[in-house]
XYZ file of C-alpha atoms in Angstrom:
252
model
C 125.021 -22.897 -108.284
C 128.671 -22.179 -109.608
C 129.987 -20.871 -106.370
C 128.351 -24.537 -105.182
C 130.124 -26.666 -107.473
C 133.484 -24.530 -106.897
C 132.853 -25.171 -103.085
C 132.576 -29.231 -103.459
C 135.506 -29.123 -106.264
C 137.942 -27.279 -103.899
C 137.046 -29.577 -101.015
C 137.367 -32.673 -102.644
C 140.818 -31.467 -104.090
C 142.382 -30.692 -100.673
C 140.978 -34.403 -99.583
C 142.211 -36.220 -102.175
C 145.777 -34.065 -101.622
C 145.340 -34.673 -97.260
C 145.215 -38.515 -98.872
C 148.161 -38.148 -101.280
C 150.103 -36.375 -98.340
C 148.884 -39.408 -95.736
C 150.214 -41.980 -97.961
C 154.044 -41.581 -97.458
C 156.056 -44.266 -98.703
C 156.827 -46.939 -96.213
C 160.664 -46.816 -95.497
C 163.289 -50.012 -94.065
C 162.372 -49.118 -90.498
C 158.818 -49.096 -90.452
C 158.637 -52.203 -92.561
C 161.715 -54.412 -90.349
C 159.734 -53.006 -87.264
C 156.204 -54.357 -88.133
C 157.805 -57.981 -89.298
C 159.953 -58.526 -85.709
C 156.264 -57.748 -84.278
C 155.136 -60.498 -86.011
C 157.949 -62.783 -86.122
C 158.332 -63.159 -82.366
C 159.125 -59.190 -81.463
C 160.559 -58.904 -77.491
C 160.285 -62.720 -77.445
C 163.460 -62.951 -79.133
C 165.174 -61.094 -76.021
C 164.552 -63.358 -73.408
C 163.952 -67.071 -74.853
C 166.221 -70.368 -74.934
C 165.971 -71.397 -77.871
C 166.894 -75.138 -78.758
C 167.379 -76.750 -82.309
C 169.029 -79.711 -84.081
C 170.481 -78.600 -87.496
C 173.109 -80.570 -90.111
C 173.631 -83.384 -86.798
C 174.550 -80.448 -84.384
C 172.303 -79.218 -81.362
C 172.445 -75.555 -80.932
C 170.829 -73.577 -78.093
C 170.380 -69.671 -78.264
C 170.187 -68.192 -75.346
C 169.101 -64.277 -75.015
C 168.826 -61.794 -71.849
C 168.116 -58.440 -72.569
C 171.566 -57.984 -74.728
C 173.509 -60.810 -73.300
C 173.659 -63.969 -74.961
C 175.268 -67.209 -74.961
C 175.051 -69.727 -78.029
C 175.564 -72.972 -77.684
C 176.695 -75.834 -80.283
C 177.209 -79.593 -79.725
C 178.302 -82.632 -81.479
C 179.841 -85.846 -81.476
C 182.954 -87.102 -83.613
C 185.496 -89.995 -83.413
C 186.742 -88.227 -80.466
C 184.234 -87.609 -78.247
C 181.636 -84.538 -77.568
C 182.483 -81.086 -78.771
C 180.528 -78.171 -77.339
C 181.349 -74.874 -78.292
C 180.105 -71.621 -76.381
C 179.952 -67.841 -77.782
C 179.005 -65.228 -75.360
C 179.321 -61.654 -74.945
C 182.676 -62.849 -73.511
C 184.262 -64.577 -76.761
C 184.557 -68.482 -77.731
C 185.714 -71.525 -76.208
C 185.380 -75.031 -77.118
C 185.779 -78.211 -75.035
C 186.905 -81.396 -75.559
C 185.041 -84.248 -73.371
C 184.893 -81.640 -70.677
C 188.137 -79.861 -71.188
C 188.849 -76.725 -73.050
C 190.698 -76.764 -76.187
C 193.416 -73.833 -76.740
C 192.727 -72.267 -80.013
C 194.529 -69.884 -82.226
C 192.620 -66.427 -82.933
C 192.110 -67.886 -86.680
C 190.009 -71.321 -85.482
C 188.544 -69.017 -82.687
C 187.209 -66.190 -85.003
C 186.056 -68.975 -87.823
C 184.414 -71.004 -84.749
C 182.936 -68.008 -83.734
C 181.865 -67.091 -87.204
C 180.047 -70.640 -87.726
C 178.331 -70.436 -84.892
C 176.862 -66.498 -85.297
C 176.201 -67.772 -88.704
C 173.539 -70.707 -88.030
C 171.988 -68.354 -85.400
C 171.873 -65.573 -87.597
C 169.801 -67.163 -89.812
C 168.082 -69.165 -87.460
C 166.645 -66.400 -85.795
C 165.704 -63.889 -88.903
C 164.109 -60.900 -89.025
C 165.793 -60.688 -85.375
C 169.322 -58.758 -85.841
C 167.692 -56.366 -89.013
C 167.485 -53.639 -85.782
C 171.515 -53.928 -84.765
C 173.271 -50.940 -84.318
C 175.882 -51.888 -87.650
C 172.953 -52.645 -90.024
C 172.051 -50.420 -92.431
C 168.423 -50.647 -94.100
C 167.182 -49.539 -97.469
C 163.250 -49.161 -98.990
C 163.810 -50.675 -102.412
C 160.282 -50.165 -103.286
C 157.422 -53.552 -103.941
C 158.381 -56.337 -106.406
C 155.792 -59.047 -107.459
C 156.674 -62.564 -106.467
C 154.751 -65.271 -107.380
C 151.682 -63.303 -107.969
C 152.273 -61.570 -103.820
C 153.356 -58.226 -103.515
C 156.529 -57.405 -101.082
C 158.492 -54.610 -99.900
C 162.366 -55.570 -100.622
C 164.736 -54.321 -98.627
C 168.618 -53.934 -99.092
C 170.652 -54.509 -96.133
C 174.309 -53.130 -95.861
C 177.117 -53.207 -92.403
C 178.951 -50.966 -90.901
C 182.731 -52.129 -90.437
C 182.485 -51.188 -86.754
C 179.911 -53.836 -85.357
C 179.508 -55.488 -88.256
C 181.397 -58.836 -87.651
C 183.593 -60.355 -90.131
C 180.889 -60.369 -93.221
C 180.480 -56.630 -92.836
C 181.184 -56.579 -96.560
C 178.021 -59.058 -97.257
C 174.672 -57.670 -99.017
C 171.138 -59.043 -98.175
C 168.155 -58.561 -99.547
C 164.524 -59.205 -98.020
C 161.414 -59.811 -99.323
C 158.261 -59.368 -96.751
C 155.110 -59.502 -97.509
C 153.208 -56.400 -98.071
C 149.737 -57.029 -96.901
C 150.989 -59.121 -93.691
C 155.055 -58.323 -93.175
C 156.003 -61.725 -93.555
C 158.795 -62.499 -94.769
C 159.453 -65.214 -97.367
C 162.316 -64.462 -99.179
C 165.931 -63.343 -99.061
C 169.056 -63.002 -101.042
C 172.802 -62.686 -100.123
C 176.072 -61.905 -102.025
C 179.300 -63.018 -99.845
C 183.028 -62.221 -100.170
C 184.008 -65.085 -98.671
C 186.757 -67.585 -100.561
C 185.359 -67.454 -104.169
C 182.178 -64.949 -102.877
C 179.022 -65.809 -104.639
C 175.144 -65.367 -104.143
C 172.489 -67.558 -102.505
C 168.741 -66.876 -102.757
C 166.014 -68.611 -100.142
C 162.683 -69.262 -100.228
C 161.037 -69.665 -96.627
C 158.966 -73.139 -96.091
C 157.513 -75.185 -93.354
C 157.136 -71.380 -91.600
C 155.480 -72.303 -88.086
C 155.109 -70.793 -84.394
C 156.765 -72.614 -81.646
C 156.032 -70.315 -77.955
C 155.515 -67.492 -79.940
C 158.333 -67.206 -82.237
C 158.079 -67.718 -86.059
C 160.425 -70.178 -87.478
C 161.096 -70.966 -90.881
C 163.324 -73.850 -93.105
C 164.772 -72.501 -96.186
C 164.872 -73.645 -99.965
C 168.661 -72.506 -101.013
C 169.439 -71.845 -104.528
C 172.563 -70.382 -106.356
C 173.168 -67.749 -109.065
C 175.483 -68.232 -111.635
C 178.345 -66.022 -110.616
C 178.274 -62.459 -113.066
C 175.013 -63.527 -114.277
C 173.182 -61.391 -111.440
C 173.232 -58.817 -109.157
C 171.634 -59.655 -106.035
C 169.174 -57.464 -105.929
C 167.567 -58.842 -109.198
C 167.705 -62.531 -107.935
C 163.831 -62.908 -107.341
C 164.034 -62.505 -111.076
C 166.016 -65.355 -111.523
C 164.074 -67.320 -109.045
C 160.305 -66.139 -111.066
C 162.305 -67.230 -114.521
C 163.491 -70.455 -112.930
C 167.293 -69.384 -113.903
C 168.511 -70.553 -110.147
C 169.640 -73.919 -108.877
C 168.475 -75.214 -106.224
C 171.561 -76.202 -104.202
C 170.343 -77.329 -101.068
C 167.261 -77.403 -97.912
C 167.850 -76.031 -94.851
C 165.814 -77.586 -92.219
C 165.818 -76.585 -88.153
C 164.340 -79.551 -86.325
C 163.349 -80.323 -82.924
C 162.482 -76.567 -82.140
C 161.901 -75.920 -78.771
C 161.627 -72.508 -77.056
C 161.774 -71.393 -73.588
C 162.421 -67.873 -71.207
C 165.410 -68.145 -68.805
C 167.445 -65.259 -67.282
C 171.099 -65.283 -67.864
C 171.528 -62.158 -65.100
């Protein structure tokens, strides 16, 4: 009867340490990964994507790597539509190009890559200049997330290489709701968002944004949910895409 019990003991020990050994951690890859899945996942790589944001239409076009994004608007003097491509930036004038210094070109450039960074999110957490930390689960609002740190690599990393994010997706679906920047930029600061309005237009999540600020030296940014669950952040702004529209196209 001994030699029984010391038979089940032993076998329920090497299950429960088969379990403890299954259960690895979940690390930055594995968790970015399963959220472009359900964000949109290959969708993103072949889509024209139109929107209307701040009184400027955008379109986002994607091919397999290539890409050309689109932005156009209307002042005093006439229609402005600016183009960045694999093959740089150029703006026109009512039909004609404008000549540009490298300085407007790069901050044109930068504007544009901006609105469609964000525009686009999780898509761009994969790039070959982004690096991805597991910061473990943090509590939100009651919901359970992994958070993630994301860094840059100089090379590849565009002109905010030097900018931190954090993310915040869901642990039981890989959503994700929240993020958090710090940016070097004139003054540099921090911005926290909370996702809203998060719908699926042909196939691709899309989400408007809450934006609130940190007081600067108050916070790191990788503490700002805490600011946001102690109501310690102002809200600044909302950041709304409109008229969504999606489509597949070739650029080839």
């Amino acid at each position: 009867m001994k030699f029984k019990n010391r038979n089940v003991k032993s076998a329920i020990n090497l299950l429960f340490l088969l379990l403890l050994g299954g259960c690895s951690p979940p690390n930055g890859d594995e968790i970015v990964d399963k959220a472009l899945a359900l964000h949109g996942g290959s969708l993103y790589e072949n889509s024209v994507i139109d929107f209307d944001f701040r009184g400027r239409h955008y379109t986002l076009e994607r091919d397999d790597g290539l890409f050309r994004y689109h932005r156009i608007f209307l002042d005093s003097t006439g229609q402005y539509h600016d183009v960045l491509s694999n093959s740089g930036f150029e703006r026109t004038l009512n039909g004609r190009k404008v000549p540009l210094t490298p300085e407007w070109e790069g901050k044109y450039s930068n504007s544009i890559n901006s609105v469609a960074y964000f525009a686009l999110l999780p898509f761009g957490l994969n790039d070959a200049a982004v690096n991805k930390a597991y910061l473990g689960e943090e509590s939100i609002k009651g919901q359970n997330y992994y958070k993630i740190r994301v860094t840059f690599d100089q090379q590849g990393g565009g002109q905010d290489h030097e900018d931190v994010f954090v993310y915040w997706f869901r642990a039981d679906t890989y959503r994700m709701d929240y993020l958090a920047y710090s940016y070097q930029t004139e003054e540099g600061g921090m911005r926290f968002r909370k996702a809203v309005n998060q719908r699926e237009v042909g196939g691709i999540r899309f989400a408007d944004y809450i934006n609130y600020a940190a007081e600067k030296g108050n916070w790191n940014v990788e503490a700002l949910a805490s600011g946001f669950e102690q109501n310690e952040l102002e809200q600044l702004s909302e950041i709304k895409l409109e008229n969504v529209e999606v489509k597949r196209t070739l650029l080839r």
